mmCIF file of N, CA and C in Angstrom:
data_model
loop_
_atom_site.group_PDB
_atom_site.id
_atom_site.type_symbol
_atom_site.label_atom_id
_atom_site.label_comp_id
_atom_site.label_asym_id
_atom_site.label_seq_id
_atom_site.Cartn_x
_atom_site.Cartn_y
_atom_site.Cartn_z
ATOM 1 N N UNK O 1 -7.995 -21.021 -0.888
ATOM 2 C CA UNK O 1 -7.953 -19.879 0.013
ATOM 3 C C UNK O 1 -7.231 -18.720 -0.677
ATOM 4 N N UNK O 2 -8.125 -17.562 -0.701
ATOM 5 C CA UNK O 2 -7.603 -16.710 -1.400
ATOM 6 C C UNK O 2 -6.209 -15.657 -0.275
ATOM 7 N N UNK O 3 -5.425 -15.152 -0.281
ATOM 8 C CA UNK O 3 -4.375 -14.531 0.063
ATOM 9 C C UNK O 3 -4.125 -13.293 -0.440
ATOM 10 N N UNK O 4 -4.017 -11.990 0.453
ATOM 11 C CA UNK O 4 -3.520 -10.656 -0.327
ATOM 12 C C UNK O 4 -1.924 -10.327 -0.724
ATOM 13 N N UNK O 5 -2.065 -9.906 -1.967
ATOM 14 C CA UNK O 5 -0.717 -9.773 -2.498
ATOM 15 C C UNK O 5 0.295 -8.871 -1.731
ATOM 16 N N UNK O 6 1.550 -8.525 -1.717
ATOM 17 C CA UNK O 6 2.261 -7.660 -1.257
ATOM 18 C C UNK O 6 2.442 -6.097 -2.424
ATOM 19 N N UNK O 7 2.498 -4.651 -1.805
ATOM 20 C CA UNK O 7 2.090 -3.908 -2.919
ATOM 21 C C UNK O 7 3.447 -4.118 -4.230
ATOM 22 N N UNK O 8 4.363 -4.656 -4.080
ATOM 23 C CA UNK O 8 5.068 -4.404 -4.909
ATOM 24 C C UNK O 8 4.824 -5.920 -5.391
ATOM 25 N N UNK O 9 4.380 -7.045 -5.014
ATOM 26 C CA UNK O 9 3.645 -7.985 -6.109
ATOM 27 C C UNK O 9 2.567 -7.689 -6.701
ATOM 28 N N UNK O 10 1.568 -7.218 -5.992
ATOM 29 C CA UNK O 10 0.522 -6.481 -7.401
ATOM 30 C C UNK O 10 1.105 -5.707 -8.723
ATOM 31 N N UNK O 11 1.988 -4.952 -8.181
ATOM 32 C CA UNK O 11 2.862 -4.120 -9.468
ATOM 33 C C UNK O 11 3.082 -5.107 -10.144
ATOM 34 N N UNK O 12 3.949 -6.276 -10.228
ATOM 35 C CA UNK O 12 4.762 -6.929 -10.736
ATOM 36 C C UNK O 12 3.718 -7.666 -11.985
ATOM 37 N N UNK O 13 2.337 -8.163 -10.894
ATOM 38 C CA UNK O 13 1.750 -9.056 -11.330
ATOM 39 C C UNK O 13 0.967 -8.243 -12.728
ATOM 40 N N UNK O 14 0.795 -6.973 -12.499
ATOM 41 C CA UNK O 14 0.233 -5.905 -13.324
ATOM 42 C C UNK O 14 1.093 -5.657 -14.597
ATOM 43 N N UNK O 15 2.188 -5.325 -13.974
ATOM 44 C CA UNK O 15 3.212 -5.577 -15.198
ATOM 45 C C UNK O 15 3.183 -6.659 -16.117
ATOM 46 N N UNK O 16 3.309 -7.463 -15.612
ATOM 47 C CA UNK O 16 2.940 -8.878 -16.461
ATOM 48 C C UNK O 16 2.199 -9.132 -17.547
ATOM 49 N N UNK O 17 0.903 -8.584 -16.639
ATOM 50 C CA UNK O 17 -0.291 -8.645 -17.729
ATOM 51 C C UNK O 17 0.101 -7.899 -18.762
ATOM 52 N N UNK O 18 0.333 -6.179 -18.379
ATOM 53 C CA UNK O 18 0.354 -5.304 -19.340
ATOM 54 C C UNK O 18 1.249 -5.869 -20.365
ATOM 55 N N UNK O 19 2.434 -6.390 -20.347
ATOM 56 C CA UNK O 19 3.111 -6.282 -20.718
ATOM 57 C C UNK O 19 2.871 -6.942 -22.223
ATOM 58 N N UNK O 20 2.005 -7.917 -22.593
ATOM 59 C CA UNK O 20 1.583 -8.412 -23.778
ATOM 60 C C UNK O 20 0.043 -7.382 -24.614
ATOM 61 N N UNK O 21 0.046 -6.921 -25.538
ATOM 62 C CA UNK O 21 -0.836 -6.078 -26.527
ATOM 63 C C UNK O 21 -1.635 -6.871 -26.407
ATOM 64 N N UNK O 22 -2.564 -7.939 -26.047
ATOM 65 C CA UNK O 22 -3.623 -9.010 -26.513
ATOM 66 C C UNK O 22 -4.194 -8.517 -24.514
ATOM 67 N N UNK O 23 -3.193 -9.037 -23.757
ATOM 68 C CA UNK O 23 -3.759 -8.752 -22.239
ATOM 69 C C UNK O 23 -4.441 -7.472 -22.516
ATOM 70 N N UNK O 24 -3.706 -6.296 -22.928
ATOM 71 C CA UNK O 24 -3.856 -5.038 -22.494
ATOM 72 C C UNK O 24 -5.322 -5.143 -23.371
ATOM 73 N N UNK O 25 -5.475 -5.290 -24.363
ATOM 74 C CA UNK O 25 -6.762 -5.508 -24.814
ATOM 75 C C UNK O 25 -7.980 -5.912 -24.319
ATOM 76 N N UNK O 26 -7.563 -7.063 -23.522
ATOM 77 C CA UNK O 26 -8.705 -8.284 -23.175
ATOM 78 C C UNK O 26 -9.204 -7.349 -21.712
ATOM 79 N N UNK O 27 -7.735 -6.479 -21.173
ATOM 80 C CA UNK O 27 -8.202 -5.948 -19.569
ATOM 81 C C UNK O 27 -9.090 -4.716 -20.250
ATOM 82 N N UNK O 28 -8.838 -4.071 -21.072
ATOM 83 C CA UNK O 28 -10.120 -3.089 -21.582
ATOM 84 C C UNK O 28 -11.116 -3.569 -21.951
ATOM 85 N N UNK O 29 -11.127 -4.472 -22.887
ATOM 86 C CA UNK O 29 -12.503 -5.092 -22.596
ATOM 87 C C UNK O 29 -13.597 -5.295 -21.670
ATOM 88 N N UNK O 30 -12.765 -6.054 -20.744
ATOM 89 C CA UNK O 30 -13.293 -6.396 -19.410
ATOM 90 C C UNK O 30 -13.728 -5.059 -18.416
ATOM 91 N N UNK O 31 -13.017 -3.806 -18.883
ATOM 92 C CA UNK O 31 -13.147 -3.077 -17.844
ATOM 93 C C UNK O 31 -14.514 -2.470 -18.362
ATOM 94 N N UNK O 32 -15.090 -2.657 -19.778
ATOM 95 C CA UNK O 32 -15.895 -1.797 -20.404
ATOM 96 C C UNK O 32 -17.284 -2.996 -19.432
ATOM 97 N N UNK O 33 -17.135 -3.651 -19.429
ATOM 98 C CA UNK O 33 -18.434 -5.102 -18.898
ATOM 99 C C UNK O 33 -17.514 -6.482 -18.738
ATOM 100 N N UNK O 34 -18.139 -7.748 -18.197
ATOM 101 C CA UNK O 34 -17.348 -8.849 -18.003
ATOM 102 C C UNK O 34 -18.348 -9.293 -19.142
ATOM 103 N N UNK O 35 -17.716 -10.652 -19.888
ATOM 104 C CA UNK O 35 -18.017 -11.083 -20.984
ATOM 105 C C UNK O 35 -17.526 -12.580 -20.932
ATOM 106 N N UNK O 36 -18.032 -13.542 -21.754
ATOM 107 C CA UNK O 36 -18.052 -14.847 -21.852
ATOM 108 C C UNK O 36 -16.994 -14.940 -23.157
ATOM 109 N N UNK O 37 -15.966 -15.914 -23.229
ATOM 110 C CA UNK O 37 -14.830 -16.552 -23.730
ATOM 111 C C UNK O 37 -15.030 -16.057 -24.928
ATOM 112 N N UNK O 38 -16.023 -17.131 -25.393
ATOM 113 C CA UNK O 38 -16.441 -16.315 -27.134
ATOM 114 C C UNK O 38 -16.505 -15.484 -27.424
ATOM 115 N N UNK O 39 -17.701 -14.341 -26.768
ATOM 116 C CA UNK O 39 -17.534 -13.272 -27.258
ATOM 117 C C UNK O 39 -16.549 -12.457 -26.852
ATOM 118 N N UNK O 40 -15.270 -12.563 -26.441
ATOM 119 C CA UNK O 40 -13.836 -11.553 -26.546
ATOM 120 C C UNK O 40 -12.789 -12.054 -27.528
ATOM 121 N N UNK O 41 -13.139 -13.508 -27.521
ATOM 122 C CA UNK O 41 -11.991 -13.613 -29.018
ATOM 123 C C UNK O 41 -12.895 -13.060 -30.266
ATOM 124 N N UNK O 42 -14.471 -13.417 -30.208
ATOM 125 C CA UNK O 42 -14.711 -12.592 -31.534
ATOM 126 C C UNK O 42 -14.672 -10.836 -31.363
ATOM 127 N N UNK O 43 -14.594 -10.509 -30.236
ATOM 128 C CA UNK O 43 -14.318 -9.288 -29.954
ATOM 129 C C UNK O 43 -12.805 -8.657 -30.406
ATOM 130 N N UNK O 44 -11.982 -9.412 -30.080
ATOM 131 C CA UNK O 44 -10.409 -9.373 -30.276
ATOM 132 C C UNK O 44 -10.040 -9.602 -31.550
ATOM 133 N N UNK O 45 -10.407 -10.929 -31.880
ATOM 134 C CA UNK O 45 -10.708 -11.344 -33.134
ATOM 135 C C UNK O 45 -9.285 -12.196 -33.145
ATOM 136 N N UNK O 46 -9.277 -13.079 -31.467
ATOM 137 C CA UNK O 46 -8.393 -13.798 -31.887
ATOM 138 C C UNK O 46 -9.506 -15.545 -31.701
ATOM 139 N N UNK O 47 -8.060 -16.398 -31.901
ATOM 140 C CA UNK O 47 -8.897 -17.764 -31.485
ATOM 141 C C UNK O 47 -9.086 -18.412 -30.186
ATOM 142 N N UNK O 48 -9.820 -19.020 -30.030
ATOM 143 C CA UNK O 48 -10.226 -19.277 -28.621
ATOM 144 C C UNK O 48 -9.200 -19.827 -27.580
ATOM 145 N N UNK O 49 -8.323 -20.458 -28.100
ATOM 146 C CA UNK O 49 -7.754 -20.885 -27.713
ATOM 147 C C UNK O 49 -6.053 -20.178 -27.317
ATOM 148 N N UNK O 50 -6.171 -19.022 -27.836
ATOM 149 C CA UNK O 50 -5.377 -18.030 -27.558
ATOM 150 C C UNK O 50 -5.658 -17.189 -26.722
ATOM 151 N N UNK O 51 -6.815 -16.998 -26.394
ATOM 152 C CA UNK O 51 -7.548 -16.334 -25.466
ATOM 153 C C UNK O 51 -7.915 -17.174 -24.209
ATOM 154 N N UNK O 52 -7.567 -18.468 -24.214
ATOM 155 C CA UNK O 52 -7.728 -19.145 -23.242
ATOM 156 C C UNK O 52 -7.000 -18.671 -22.920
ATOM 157 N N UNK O 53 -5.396 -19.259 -23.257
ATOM 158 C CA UNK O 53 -4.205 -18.901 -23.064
ATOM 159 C C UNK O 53 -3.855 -17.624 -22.057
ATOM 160 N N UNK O 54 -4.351 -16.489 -22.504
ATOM 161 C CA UNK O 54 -4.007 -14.929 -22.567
ATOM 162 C C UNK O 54 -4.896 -14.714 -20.810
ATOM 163 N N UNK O 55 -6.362 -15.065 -20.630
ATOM 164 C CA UNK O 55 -7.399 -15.195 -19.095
ATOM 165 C C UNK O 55 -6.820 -15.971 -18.443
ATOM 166 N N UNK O 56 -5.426 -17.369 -18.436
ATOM 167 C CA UNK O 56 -4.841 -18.276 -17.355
ATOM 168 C C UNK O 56 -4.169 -17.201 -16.969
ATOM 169 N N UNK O 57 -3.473 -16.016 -17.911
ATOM 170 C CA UNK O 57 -2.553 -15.534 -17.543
ATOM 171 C C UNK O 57 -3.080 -14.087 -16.454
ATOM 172 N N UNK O 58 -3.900 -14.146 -16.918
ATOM 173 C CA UNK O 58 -4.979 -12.900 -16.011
ATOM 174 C C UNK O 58 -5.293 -13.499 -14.686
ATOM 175 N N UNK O 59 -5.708 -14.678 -15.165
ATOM 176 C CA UNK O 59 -6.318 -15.326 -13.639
ATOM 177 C C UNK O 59 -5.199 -15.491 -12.850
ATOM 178 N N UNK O 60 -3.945 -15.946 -13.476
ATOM 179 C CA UNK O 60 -3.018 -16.400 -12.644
ATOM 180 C C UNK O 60 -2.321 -15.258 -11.614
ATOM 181 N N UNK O 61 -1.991 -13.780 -12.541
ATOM 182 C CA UNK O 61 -1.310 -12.511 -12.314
ATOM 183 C C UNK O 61 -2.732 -12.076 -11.004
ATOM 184 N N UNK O 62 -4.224 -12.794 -11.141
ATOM 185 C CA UNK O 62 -5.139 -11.954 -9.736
ATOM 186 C C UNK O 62 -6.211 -10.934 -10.417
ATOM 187 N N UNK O 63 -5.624 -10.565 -11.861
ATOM 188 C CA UNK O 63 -6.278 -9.524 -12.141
ATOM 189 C C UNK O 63 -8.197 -9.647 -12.704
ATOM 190 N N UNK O 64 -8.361 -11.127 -12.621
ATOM 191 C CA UNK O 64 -9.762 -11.492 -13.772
ATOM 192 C C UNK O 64 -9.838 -12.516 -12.732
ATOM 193 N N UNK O 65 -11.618 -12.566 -12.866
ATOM 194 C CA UNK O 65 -12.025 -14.020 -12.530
ATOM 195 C C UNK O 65 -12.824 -14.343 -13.255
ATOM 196 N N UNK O 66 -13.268 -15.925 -13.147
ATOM 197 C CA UNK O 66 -13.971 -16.561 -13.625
ATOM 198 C C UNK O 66 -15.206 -16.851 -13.113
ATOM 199 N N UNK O 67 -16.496 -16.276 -13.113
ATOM 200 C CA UNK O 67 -17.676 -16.236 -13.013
ATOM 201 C C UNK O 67 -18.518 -17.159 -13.287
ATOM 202 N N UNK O 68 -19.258 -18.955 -12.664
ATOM 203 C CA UNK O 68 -19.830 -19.391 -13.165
ATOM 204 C C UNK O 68 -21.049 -18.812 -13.582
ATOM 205 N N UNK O 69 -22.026 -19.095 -14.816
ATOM 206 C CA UNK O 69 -23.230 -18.845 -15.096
ATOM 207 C C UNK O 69 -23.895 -20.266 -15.912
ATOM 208 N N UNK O 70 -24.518 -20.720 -15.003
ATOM 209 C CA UNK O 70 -24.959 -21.870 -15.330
ATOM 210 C C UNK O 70 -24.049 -22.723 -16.032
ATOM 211 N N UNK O 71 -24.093 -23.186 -17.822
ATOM 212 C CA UNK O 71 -23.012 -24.045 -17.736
ATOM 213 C C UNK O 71 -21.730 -23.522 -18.395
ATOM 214 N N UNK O 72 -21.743 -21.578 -18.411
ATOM 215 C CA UNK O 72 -21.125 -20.985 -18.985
ATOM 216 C C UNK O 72 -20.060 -20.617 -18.210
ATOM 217 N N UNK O 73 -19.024 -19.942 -18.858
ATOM 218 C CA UNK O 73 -18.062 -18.891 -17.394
ATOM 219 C C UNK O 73 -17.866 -17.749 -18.033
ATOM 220 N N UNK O 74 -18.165 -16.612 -17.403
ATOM 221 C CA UNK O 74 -17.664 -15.257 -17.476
ATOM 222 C C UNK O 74 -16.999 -14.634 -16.889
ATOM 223 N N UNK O 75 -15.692 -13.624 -17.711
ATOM 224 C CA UNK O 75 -14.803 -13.067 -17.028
ATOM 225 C C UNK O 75 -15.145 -11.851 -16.764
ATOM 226 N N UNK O 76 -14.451 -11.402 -15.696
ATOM 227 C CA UNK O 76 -14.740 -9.893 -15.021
ATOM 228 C C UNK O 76 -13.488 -9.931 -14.247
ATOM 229 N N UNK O 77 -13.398 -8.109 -14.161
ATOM 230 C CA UNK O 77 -11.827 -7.229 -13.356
ATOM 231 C C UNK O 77 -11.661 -8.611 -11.604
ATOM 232 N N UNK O 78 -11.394 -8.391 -11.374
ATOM 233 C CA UNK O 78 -11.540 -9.252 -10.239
ATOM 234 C C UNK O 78 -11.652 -8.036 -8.810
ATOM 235 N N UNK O 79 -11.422 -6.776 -9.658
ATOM 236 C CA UNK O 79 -11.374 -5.371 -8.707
ATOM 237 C C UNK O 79 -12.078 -4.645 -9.314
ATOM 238 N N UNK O 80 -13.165 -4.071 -8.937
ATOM 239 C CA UNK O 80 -13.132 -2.524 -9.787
ATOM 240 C C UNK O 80 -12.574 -1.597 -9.884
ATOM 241 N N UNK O 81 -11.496 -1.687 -8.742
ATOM 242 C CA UNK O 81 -10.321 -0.735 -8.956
ATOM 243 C C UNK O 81 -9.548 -0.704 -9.545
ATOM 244 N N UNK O 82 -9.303 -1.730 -10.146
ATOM 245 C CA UNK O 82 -8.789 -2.293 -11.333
ATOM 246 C C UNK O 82 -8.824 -1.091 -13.131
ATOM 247 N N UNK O 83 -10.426 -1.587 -13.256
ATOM 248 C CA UNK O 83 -10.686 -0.402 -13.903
ATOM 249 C C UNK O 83 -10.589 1.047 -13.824
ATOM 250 N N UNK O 84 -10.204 1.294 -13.023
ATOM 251 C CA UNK O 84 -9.823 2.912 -12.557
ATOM 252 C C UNK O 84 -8.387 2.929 -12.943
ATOM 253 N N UNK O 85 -7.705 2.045 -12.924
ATOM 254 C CA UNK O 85 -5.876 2.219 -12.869
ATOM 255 C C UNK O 85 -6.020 1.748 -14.287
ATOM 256 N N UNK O 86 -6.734 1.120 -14.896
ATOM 257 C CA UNK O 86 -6.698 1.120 -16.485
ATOM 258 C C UNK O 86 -6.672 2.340 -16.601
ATOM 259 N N UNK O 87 -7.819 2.916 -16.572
ATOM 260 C CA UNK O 87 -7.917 4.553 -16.653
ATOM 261 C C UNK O 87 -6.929 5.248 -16.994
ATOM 262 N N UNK O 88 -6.491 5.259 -15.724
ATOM 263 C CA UNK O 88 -5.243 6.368 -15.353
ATOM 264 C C UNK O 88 -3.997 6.204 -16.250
ATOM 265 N N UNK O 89 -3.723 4.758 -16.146
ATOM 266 C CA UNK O 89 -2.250 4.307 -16.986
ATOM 267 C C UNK O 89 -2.889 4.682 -18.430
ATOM 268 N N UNK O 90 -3.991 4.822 -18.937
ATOM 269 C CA UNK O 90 -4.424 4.854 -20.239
ATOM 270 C C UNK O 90 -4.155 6.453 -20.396
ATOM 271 N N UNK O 91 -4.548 7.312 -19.553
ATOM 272 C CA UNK O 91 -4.139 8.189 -19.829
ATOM 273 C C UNK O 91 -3.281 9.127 -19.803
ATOM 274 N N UNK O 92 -2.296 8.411 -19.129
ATOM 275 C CA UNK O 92 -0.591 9.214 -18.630
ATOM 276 C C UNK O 92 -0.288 9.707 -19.535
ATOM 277 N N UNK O 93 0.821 10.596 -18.951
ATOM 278 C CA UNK O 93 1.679 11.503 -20.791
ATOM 279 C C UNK O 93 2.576 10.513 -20.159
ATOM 280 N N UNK O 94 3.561 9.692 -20.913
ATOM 281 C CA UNK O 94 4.858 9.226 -21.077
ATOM 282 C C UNK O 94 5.710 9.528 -21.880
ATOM 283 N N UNK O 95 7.053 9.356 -21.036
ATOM 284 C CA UNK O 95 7.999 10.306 -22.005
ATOM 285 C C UNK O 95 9.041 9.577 -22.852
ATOM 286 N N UNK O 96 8.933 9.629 -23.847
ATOM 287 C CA UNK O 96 9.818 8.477 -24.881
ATOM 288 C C UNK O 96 10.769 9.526 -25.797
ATOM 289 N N UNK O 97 12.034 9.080 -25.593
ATOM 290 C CA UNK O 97 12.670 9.259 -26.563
ATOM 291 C C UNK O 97 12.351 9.467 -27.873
ATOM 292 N N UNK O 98 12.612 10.283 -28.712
ATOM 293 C CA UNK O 98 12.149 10.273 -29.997
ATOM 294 C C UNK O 98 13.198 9.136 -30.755
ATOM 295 N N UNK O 99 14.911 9.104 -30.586
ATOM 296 C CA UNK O 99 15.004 8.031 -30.925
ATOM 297 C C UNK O 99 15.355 6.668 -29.843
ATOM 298 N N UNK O 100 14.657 6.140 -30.476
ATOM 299 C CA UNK O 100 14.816 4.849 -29.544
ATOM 300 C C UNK O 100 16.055 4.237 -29.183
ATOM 301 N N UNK O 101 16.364 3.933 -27.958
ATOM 302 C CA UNK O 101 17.950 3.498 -27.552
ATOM 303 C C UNK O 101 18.088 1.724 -28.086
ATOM 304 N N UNK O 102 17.082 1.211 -28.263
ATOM 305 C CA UNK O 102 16.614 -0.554 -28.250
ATOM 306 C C UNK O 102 16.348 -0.208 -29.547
ATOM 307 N N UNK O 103 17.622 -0.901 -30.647
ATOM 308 C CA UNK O 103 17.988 -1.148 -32.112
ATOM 309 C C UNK O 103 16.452 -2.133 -32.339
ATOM 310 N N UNK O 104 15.852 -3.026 -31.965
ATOM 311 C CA UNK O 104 15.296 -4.240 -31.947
ATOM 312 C C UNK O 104 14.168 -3.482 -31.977
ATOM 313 N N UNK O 105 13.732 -2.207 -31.660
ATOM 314 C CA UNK O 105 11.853 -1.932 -31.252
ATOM 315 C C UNK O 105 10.623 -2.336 -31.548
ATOM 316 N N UNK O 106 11.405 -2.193 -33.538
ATOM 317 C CA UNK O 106 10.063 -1.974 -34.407
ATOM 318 C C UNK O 106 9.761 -3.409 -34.213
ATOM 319 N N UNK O 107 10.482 -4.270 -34.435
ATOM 320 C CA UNK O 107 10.287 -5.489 -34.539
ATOM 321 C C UNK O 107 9.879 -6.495 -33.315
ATOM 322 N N UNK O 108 10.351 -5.956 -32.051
ATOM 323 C CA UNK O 108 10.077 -6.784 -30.684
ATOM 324 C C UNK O 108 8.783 -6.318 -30.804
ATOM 325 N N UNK O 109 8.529 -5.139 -30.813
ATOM 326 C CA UNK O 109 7.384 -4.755 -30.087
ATOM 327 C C UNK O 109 7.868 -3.752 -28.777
ATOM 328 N N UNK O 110 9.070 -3.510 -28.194
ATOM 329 C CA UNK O 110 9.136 -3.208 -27.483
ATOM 330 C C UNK O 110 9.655 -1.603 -27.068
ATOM 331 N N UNK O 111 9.950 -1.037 -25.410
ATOM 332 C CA UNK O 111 10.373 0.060 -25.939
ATOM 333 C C UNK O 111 9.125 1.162 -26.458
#
């Protein structure tokens, strides 16, 4: 039984996703067409099994589903509104420090 989130758990759950470079990838992907397992790790150009990994975490956060097609599965936004707030967050001005306060950046990734 599916259940609607609360708005500040969608944020959270959004955050989540974003928050790894491979998600943020896989949700553009998805927003361009939904696509089958294989072709987004050879798309990504990671291994399958990292990309399993990366869609539990989509499926889990609400944002992707899993589409049977015969004996295949394909993922897709689980919203199309979804793809619209890609959009938007894709195209914000954000405002960053020129120097970074987080000694750690280059190297976390973060920041």
């Amino acid at each position: 039984m599916l259940t609607l989130a609360t708005e500040v758990d969608v944020l959270a759950r959004f955050g989540r996703a974003l928050a790894d470079p491979i998600r943020c990838r896989l949700l553009l992907a998805l927003r361009e067409a939904p696509a089958h397992p294989s072709d987004l790790a050879d798309r990504l150009g990671i291994s399958r099994t990292r990309l399993s990994n990366h869609l539990a975490c989509l499926r889990d956060c609400g944002l992707v589903v899993a589409v049977p097609v015969g004996r295949r599965t394909r993922y897709e936004l689980a919203d199309p509104r979804l793809g619209h707030a890609l959009d938007d967050l894709r195209t914000a001005v954000v405002a960053v420090e020129a120097d970074r306060s987080c000694v750690d950046a280059e190297g976390k990734g973060c920041c």
